[in-house]
mmCIF file of C-alpha atoms in Angstrom:
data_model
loop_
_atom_site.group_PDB
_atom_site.id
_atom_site.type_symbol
_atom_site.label_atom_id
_atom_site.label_comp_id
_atom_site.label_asym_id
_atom_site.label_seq_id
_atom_site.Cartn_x
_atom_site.Cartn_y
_atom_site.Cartn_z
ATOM 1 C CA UNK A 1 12.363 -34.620 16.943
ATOM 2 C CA UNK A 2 14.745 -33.145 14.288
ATOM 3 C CA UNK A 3 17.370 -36.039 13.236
ATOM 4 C CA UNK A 4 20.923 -35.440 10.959
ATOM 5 C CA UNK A 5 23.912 -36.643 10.298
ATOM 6 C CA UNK A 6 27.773 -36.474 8.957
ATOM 7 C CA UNK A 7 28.254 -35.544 5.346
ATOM 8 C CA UNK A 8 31.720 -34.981 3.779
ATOM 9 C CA UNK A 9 32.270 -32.099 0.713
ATOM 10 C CA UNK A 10 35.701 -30.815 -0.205
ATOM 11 C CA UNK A 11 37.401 -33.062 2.208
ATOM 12 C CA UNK A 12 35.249 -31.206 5.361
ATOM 13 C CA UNK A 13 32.864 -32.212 7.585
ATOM 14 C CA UNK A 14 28.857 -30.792 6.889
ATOM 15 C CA UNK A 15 26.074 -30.993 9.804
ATOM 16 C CA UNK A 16 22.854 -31.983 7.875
ATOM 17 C CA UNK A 17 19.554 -31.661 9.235
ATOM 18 C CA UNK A 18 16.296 -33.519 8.397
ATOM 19 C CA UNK A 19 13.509 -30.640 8.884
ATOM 20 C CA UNK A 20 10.698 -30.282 7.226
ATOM 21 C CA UNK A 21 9.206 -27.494 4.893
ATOM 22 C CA UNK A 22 5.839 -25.484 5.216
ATOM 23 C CA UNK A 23 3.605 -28.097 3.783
ATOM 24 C CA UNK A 24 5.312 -31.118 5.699
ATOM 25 C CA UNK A 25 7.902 -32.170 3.441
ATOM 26 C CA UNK A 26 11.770 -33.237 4.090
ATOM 27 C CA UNK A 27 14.106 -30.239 3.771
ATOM 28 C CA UNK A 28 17.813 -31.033 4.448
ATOM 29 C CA UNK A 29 19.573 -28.049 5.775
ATOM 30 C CA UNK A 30 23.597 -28.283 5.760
ATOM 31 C CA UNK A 31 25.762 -26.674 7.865
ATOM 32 C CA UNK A 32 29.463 -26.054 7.340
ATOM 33 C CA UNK A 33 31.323 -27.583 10.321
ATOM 34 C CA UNK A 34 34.687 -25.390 8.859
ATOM 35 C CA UNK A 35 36.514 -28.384 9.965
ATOM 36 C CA UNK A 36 39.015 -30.727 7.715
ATOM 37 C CA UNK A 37 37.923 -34.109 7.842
ATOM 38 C CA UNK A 38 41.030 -35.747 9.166
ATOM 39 C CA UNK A 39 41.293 -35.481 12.740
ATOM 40 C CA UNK A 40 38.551 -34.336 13.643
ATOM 41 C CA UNK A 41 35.250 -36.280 13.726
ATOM 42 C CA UNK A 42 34.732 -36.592 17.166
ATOM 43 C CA UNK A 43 34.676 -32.724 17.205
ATOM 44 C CA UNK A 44 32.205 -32.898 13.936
ATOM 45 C CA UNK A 45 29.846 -34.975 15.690
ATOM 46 C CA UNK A 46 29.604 -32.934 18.780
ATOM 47 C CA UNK A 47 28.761 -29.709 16.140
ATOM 48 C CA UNK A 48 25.803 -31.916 14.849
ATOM 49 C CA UNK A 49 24.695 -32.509 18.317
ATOM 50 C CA UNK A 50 24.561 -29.141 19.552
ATOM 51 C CA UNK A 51 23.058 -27.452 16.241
ATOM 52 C CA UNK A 52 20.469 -30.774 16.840
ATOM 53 C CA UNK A 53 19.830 -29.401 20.044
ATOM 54 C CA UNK A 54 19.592 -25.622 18.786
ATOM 55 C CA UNK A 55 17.155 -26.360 16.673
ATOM 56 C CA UNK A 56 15.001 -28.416 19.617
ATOM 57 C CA UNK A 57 15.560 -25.989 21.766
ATOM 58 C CA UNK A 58 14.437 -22.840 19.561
ATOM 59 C CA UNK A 59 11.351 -24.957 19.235
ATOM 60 C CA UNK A 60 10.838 -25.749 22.512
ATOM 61 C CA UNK A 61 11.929 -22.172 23.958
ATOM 62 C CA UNK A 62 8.828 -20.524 21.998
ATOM 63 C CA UNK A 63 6.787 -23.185 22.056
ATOM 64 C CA UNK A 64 6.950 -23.350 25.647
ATOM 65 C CA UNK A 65 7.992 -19.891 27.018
ATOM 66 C CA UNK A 66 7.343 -17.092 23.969
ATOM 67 C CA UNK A 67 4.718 -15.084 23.878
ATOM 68 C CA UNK A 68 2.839 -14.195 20.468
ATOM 69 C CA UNK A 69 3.186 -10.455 21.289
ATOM 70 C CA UNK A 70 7.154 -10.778 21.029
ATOM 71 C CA UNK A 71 7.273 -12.426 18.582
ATOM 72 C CA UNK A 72 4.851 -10.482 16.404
ATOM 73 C CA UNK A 73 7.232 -7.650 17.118
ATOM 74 C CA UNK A 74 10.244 -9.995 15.719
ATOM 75 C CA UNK A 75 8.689 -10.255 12.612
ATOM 76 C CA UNK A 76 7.619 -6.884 12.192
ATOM 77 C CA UNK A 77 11.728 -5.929 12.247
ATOM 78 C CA UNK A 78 12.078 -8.883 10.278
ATOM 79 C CA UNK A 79 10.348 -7.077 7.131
ATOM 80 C CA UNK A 80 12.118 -3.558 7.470
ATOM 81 C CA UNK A 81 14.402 -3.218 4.784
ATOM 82 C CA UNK A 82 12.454 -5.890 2.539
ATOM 83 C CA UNK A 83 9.267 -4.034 1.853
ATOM 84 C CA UNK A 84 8.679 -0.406 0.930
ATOM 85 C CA UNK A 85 9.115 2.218 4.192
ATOM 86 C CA UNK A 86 5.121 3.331 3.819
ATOM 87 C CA UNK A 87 4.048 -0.587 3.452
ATOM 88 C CA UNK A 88 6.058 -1.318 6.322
ATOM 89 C CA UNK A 89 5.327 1.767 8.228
ATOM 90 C CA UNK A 90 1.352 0.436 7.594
ATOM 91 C CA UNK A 91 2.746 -2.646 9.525
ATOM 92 C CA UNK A 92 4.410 -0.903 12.679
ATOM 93 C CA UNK A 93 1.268 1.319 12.798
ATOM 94 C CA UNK A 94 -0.994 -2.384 13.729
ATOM 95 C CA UNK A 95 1.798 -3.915 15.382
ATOM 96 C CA UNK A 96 2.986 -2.021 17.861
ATOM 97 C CA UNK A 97 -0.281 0.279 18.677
ATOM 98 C CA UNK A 98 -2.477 -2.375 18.564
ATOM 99 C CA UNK A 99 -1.671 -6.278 18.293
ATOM 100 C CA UNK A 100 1.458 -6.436 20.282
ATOM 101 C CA UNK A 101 -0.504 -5.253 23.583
ATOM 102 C CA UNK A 102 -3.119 -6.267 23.073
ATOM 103 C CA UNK A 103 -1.760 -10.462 23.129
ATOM 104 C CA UNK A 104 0.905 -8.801 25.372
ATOM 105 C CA UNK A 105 -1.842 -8.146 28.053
ATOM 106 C CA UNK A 106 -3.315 -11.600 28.123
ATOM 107 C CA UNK A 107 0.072 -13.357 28.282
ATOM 108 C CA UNK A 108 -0.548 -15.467 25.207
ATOM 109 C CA UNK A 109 2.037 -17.562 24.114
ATOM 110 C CA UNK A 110 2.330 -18.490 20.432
ATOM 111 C CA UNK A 111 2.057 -22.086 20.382
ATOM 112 C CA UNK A 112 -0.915 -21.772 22.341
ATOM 113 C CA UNK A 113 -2.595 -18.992 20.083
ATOM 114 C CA UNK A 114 -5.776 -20.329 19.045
ATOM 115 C CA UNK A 115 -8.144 -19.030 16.248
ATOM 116 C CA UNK A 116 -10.576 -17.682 19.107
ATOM 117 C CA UNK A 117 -8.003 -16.139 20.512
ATOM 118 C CA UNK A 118 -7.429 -13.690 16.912
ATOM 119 C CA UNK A 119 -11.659 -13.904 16.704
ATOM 120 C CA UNK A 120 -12.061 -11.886 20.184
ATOM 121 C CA UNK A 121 -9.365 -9.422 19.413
ATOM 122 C CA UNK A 122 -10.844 -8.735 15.613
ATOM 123 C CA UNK A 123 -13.919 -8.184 18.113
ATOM 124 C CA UNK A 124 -12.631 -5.874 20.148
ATOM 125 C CA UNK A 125 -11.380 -4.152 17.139
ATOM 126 C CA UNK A 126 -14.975 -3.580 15.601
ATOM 127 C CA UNK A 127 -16.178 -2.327 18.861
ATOM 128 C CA UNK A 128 -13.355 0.428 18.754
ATOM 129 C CA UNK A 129 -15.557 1.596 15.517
ATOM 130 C CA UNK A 130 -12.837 -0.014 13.076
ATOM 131 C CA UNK A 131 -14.204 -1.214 9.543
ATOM 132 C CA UNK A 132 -14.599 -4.700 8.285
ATOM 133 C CA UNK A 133 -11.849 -3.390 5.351
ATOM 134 C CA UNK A 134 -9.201 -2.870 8.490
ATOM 135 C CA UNK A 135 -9.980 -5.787 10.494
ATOM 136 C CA UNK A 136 -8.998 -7.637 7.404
ATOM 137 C CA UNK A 137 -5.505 -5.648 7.696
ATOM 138 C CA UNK A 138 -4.792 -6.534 10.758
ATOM 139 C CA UNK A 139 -5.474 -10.242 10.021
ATOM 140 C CA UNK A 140 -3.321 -9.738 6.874
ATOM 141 C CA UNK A 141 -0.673 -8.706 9.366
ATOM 142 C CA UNK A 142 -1.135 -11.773 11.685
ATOM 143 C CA UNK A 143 -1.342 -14.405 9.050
ATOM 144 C CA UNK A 144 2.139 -13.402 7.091
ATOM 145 C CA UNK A 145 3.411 -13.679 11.158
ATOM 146 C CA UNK A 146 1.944 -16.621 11.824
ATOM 147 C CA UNK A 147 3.266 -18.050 8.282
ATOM 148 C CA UNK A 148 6.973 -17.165 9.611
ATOM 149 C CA UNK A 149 6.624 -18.894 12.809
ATOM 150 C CA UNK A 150 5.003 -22.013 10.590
ATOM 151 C CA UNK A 151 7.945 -22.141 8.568
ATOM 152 C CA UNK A 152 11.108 -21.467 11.617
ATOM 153 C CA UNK A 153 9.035 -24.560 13.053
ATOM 154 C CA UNK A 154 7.998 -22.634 16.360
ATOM 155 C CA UNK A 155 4.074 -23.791 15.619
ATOM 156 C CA UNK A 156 2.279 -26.647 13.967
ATOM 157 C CA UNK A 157 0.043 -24.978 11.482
ATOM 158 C CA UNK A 158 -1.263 -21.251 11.069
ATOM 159 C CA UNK A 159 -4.449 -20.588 13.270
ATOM 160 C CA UNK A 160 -5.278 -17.785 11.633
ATOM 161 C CA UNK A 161 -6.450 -20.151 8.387
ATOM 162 C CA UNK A 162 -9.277 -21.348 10.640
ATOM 163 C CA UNK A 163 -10.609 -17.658 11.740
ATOM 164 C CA UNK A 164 -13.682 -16.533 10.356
ATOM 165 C CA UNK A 165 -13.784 -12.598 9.765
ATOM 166 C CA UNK A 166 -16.193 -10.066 10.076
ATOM 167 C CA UNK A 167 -18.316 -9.628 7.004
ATOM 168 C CA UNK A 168 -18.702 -6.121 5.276
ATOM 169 C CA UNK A 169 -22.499 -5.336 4.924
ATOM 170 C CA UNK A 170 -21.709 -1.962 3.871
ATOM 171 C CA UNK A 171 -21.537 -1.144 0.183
ATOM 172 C CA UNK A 172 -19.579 1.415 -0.793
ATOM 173 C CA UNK A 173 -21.003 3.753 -2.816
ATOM 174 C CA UNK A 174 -18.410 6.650 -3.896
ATOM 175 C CA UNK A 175 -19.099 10.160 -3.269
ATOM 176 C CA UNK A 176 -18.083 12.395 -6.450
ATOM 177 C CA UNK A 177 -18.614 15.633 -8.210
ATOM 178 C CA UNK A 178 -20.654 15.627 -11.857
ATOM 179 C CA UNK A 179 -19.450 17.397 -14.489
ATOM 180 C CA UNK A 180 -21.058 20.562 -13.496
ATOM 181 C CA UNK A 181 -19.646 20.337 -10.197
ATOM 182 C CA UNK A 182 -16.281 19.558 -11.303
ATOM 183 C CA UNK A 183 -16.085 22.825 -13.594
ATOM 184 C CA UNK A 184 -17.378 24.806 -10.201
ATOM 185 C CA UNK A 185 -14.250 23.538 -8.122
ATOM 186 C CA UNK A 186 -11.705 24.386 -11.073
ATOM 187 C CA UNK A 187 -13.350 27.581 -11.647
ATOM 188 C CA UNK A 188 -13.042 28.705 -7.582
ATOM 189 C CA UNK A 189 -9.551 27.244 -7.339
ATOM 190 C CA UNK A 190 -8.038 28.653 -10.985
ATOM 191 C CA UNK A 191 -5.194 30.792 -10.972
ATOM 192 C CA UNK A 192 -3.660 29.613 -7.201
ATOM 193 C CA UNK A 193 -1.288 26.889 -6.836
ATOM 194 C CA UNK A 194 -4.067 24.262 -6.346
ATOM 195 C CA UNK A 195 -5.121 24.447 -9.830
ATOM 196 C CA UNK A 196 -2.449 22.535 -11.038
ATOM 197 C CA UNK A 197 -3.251 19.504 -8.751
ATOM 198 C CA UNK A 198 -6.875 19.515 -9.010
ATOM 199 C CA UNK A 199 -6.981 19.419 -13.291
ATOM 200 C CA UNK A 200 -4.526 16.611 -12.870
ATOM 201 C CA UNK A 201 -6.967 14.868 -10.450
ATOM 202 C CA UNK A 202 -10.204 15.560 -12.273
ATOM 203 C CA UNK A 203 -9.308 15.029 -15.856
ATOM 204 C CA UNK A 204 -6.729 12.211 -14.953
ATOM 205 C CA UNK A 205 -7.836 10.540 -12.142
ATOM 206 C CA UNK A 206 -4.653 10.532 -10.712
ATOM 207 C CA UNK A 207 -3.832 9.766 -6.883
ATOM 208 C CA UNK A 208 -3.217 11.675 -4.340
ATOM 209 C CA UNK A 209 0.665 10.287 -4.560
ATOM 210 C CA UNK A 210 0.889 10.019 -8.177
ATOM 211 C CA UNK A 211 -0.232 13.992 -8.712
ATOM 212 C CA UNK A 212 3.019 14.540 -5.664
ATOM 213 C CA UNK A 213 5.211 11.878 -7.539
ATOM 214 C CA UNK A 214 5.303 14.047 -11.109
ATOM 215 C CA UNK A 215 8.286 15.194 -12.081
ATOM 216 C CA UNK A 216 8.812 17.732 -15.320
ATOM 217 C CA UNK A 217 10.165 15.031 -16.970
ATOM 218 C CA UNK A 218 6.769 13.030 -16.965
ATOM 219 C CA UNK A 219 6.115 16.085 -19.473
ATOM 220 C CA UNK A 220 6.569 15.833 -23.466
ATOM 221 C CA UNK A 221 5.164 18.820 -24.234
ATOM 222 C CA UNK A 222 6.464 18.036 -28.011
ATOM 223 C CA UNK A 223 4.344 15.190 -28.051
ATOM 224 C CA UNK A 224 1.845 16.428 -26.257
ATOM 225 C CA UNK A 225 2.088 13.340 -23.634
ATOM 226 C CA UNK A 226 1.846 12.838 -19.600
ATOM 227 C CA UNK A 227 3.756 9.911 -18.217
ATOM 228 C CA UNK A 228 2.546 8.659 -14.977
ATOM 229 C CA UNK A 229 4.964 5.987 -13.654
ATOM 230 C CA UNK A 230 6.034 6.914 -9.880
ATOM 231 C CA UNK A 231 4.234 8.170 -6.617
ATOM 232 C CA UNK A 232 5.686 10.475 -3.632
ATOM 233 C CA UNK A 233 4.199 8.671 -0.483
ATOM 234 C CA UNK A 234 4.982 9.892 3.207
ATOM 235 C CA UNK A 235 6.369 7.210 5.659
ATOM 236 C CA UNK A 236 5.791 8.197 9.921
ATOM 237 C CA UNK A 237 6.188 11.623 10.521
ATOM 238 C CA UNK A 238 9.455 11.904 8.742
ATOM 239 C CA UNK A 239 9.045 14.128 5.068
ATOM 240 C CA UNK A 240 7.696 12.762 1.985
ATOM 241 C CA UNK A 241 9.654 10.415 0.056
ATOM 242 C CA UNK A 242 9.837 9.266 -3.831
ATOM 243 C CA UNK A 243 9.111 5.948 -4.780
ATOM 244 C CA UNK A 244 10.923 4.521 -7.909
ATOM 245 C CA UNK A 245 7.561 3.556 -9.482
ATOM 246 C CA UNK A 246 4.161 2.531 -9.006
ATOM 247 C CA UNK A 247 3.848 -1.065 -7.623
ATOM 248 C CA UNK A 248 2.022 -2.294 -10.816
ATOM 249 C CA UNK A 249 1.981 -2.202 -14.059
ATOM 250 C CA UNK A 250 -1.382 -1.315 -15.072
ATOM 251 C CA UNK A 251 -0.628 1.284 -12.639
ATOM 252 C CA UNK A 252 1.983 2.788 -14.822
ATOM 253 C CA UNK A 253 0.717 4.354 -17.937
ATOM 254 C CA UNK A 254 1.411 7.685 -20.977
ATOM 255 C CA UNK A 255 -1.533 9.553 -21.469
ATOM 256 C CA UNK A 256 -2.536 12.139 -23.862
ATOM 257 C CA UNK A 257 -2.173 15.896 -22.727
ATOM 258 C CA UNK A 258 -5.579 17.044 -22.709
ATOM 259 C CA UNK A 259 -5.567 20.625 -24.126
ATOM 260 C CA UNK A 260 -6.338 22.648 -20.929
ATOM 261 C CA UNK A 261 -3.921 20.346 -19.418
ATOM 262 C CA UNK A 262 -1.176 21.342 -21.780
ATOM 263 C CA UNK A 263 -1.929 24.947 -21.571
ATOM 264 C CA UNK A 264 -1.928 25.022 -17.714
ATOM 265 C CA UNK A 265 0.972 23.088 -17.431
ATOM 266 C CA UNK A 266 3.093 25.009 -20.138
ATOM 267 C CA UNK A 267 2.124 28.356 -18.088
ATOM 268 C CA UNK A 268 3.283 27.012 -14.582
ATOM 269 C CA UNK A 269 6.600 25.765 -16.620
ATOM 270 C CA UNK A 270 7.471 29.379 -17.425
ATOM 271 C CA UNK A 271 5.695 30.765 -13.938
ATOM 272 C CA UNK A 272 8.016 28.271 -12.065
ATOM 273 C CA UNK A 273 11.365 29.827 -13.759
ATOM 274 C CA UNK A 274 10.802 33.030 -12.910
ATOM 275 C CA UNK A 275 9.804 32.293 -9.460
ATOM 276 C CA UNK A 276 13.195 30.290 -9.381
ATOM 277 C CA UNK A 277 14.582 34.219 -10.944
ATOM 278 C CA UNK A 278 12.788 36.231 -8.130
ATOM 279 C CA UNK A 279 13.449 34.353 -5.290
ATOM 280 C CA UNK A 280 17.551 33.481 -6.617
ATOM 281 C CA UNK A 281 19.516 31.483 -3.826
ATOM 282 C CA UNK A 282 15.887 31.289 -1.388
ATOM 283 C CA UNK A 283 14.196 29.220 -4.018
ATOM 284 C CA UNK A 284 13.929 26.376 -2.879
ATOM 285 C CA UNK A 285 15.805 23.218 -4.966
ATOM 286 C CA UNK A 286 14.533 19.491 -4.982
ATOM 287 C CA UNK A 287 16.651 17.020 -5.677
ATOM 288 C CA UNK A 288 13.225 15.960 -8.154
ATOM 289 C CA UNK A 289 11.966 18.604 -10.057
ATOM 290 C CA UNK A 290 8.432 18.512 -8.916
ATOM 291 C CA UNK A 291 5.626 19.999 -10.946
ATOM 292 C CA UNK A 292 3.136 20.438 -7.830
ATOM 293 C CA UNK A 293 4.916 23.712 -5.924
ATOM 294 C CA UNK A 294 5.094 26.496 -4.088
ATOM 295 C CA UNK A 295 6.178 29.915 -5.668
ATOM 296 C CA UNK A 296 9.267 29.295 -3.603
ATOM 297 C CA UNK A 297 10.241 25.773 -4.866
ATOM 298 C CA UNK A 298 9.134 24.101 -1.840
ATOM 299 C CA UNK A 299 6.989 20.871 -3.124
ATOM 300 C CA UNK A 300 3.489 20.388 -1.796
ATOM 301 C CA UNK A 301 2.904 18.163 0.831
ATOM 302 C CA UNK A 302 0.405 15.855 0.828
ATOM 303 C CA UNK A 303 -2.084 17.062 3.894
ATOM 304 C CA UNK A 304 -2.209 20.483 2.260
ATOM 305 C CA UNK A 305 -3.737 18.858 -0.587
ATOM 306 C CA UNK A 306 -6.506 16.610 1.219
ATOM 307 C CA UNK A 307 -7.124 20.141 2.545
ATOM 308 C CA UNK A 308 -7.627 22.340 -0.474
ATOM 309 C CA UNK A 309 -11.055 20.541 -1.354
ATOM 310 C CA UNK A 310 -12.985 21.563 2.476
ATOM 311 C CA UNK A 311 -11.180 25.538 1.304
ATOM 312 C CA UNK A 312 -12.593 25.539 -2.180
ATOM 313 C CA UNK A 313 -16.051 23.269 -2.094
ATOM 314 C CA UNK A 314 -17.982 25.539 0.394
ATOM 315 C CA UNK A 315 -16.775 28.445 -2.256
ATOM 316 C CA UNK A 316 -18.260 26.796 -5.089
ATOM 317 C CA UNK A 317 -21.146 26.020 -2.969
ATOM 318 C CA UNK A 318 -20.496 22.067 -3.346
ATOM 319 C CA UNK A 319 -20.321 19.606 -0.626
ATOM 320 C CA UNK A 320 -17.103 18.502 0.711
ATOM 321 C CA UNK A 321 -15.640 15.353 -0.508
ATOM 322 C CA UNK A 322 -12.347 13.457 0.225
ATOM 323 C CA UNK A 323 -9.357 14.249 -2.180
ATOM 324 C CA UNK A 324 -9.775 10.386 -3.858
ATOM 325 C CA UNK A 325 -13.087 11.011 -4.671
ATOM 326 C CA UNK A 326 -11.918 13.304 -7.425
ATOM 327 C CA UNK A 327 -10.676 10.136 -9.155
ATOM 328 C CA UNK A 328 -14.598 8.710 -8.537
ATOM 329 C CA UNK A 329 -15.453 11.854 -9.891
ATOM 330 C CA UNK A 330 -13.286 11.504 -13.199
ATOM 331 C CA UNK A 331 -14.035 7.775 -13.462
ATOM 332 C CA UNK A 332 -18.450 8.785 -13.043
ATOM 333 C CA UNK A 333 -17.738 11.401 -15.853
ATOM 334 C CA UNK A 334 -16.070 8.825 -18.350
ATOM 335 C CA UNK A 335 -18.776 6.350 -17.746
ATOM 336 C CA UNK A 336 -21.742 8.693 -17.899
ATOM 337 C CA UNK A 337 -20.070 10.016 -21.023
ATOM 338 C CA UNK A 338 -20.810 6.973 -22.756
ATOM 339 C CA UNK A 339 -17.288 5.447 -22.728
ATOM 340 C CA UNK A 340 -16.763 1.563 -22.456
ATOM 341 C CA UNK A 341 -15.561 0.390 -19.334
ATOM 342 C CA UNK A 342 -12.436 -1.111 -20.677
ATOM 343 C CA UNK A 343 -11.391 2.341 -21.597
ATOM 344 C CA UNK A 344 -12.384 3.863 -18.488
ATOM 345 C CA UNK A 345 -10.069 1.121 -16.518
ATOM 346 C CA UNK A 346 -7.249 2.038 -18.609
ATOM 347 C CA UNK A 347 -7.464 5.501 -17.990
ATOM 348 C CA UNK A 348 -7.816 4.818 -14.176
ATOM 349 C CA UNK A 349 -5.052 2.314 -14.409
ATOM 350 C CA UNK A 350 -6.987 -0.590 -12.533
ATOM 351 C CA UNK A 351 -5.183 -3.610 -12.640
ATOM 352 C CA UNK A 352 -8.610 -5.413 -12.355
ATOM 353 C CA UNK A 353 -11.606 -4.776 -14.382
ATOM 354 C CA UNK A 354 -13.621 -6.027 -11.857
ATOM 355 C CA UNK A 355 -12.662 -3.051 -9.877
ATOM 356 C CA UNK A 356 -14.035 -0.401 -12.462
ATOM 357 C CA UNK A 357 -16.723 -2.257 -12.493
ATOM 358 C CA UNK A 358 -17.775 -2.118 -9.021
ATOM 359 C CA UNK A 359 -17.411 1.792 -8.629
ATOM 360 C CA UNK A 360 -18.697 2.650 -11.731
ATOM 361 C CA UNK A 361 -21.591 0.269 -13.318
ATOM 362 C CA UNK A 362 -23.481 1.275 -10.179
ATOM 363 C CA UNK A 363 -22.637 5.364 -11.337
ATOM 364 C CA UNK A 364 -23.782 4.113 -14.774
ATOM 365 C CA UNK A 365 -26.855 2.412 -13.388
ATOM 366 C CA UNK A 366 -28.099 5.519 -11.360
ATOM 367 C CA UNK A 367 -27.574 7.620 -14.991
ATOM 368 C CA UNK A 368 -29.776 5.047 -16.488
ATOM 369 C CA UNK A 369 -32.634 5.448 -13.550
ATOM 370 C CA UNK A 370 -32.429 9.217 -13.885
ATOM 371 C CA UNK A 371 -33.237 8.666 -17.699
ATOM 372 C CA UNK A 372 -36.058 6.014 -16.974
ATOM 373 C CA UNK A 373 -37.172 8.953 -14.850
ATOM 374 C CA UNK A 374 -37.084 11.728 -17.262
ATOM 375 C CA UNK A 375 -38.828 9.983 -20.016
ATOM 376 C CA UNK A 376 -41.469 8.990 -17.632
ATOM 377 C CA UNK A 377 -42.199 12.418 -16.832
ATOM 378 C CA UNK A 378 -41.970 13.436 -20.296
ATOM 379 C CA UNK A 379 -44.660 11.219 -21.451
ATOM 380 C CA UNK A 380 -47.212 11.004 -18.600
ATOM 381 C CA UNK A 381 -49.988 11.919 -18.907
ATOM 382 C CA UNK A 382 -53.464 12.900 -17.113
ATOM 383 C CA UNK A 383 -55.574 10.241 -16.419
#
């Protein structure tokens, strides 16, 4: 039962509420009654009553009558506007595909949500083939929900704390292309506009987003330097879109211009402006002067270049790999190379050592093995 009382500031009357916080604790909550304090009290404590019984009632209502599938829906509009458009476009895509109907089916309301309830639908969920790694999306999704409705008072505590997830017994092991195989791709691919992309991927590491987000101002060809400090990430099926910058700050970082780098990227420079001359008012201008192009100005989307590796791997005679794994591929390289793994996590731009070290000591132990091997073979001998 939510309590309050009469408080006076600036000679008006204030409606404050006892509620309580998240973890249990008194919160007082005032209210501006916008009305002088002479004259009219009896009208003040009438405005205390009925925000009182607001309050009870907006409890009650959802406690008694909503169901979790609305109001999972509430919160997803809640967050528009207060996370990025792809993060919360990551949201809708759970949401309203999957979650919403799903509780919206079984007519569950939210105060009677249960932890078994979110355990049978992460089931169903694994038996539509989805991974451990999205299972634990959608719960991601639930629990921030569930942490709203804890806080507006509409549940006791968040059932989703007491749900026990499906574990992961699959280990990733990234695919990637060795050194060798790596030269193969840039050698099939040189001279066409995926060149440019695939260097920046291979001898960078860079993302898929990161490669779209550079602009000729991430350049200093003076100083011989590439900064990498903001992504180009596509939200629905709208166009791509820039972001500001990269979400952390190990994520931002200026490199070195490694020397084929440089020289590739001071050629496309020049090609670029006299593509802009040859094609005059039909070239096509960005509002960010991308580096990754078409001859007619028109920036590269990001499909076409998850595509180029299944048109130029079979050409090199290499298997196909996703685009990311070109980032495996320069992170295998650095680590077989001999470099520490402190370096290779700055060059990657992992905010988390721990992450390098998961993709890559297992790259470095498999180099190791293959050496074990070799010197085996090299010194057996006939019994």
């Amino acid at each position: 039962m939510i309590t309050g009382s009469l408080q006076i500031k600036k000679d008006f009357y204030y409606a404050v509420l006892n509620l309580k916080d998240v973890k249990g604790n008194r919160k007082l909550k005032w209210i501006s009654t916008k009305l002088p304090v002479k004259g009219n009290k009896r009208q003040a404590e009438k405005f205390l009553r009925d925000k009182i019984n607001e309050y009870e009632n907006k409890i009650v209502d959802y406690a008694s009558n909503g169901l979790f599938a609305d109001y999972i829906l509430e919160w997803l509009n809640s967050r528009k506007g207060k996370i990025e458009l792809n993060t919360w476009d990551s949201y809708a895509s759970v949401v309203i595909s999957s979650a919403s109907p799903y509780f919206k089916d079984r007519k569950i309301k939210l105060q009677n949500l249960t932890a078994f309830d979110l355990e049978k639908y992460y089931e169903t969920l694994t038996e539509r083939g989805c991974s451990a790694n999205t299972v634990k999306h959608h719960h991601a999704n639930i629990r921030h929900c569930l942490n709203k409705a804890l806080k507006e008072k509409l549940v006791q505590y968040n059932v989703a704390l007491a749900v026990e997830l499906p574990k992961d017994d699959k280990i990733y092991v990234p695919k990637y292309y060795d050194d060798i195989q790596a030269k193969k791709l840039l050698e099939v691919a040189k001279g066409t506009i995926d060149e440019t992309y695939l260097l920046l991927a291979i001898y960078y590491g860079l993302r898929r987003s990161e490669i779209a987000g550079l602009v000729w101002e991430n350049i200093d060809f003076e100083k011989k330097l590439i900064h990498i400090g903001q992504k180009r990430v596509k939200f629905g099926k709208s166009d791509d879109y820039v972001s500001k910058k990269n979400k952390t700050k190990s994520s931002t970082a200026t490199l070195p211009l490694i020397e084929v780098v440089y020289s590739h990227l001071k050629k496309l420079r020049v090609k670029q402006k006299e593509n802009q001359l040859y094609f005059g008012n039909a070239y096509h201008i960005e509002e960010h002067d991308f580096i990754c192009r078409k001859p007619n100005g028109k920036r590269l989307k990001l499909g076409y270049m998850s595509e180029s590796i299944k048109k130029y791997a079979p050409r090199a005679g290499l298997p196909i790999i996703e685009f990311k794994n070109l980032r495996h591929s320069c992170g295998s390289m650095l680590v077989n190379a001999g470099m520490d793994i402190k370096f290779v996590q700055e060059w990657l731009r992992h905010s988390d050592i721990s992450t390098t070290s998961r993709f890559y000591v297992r790259v470095n132990m498999q180099s190791k093995l293959e050496t074990a091997s070799a010197i085996e073979k090299a010194l057996s001998v006939e019994c």
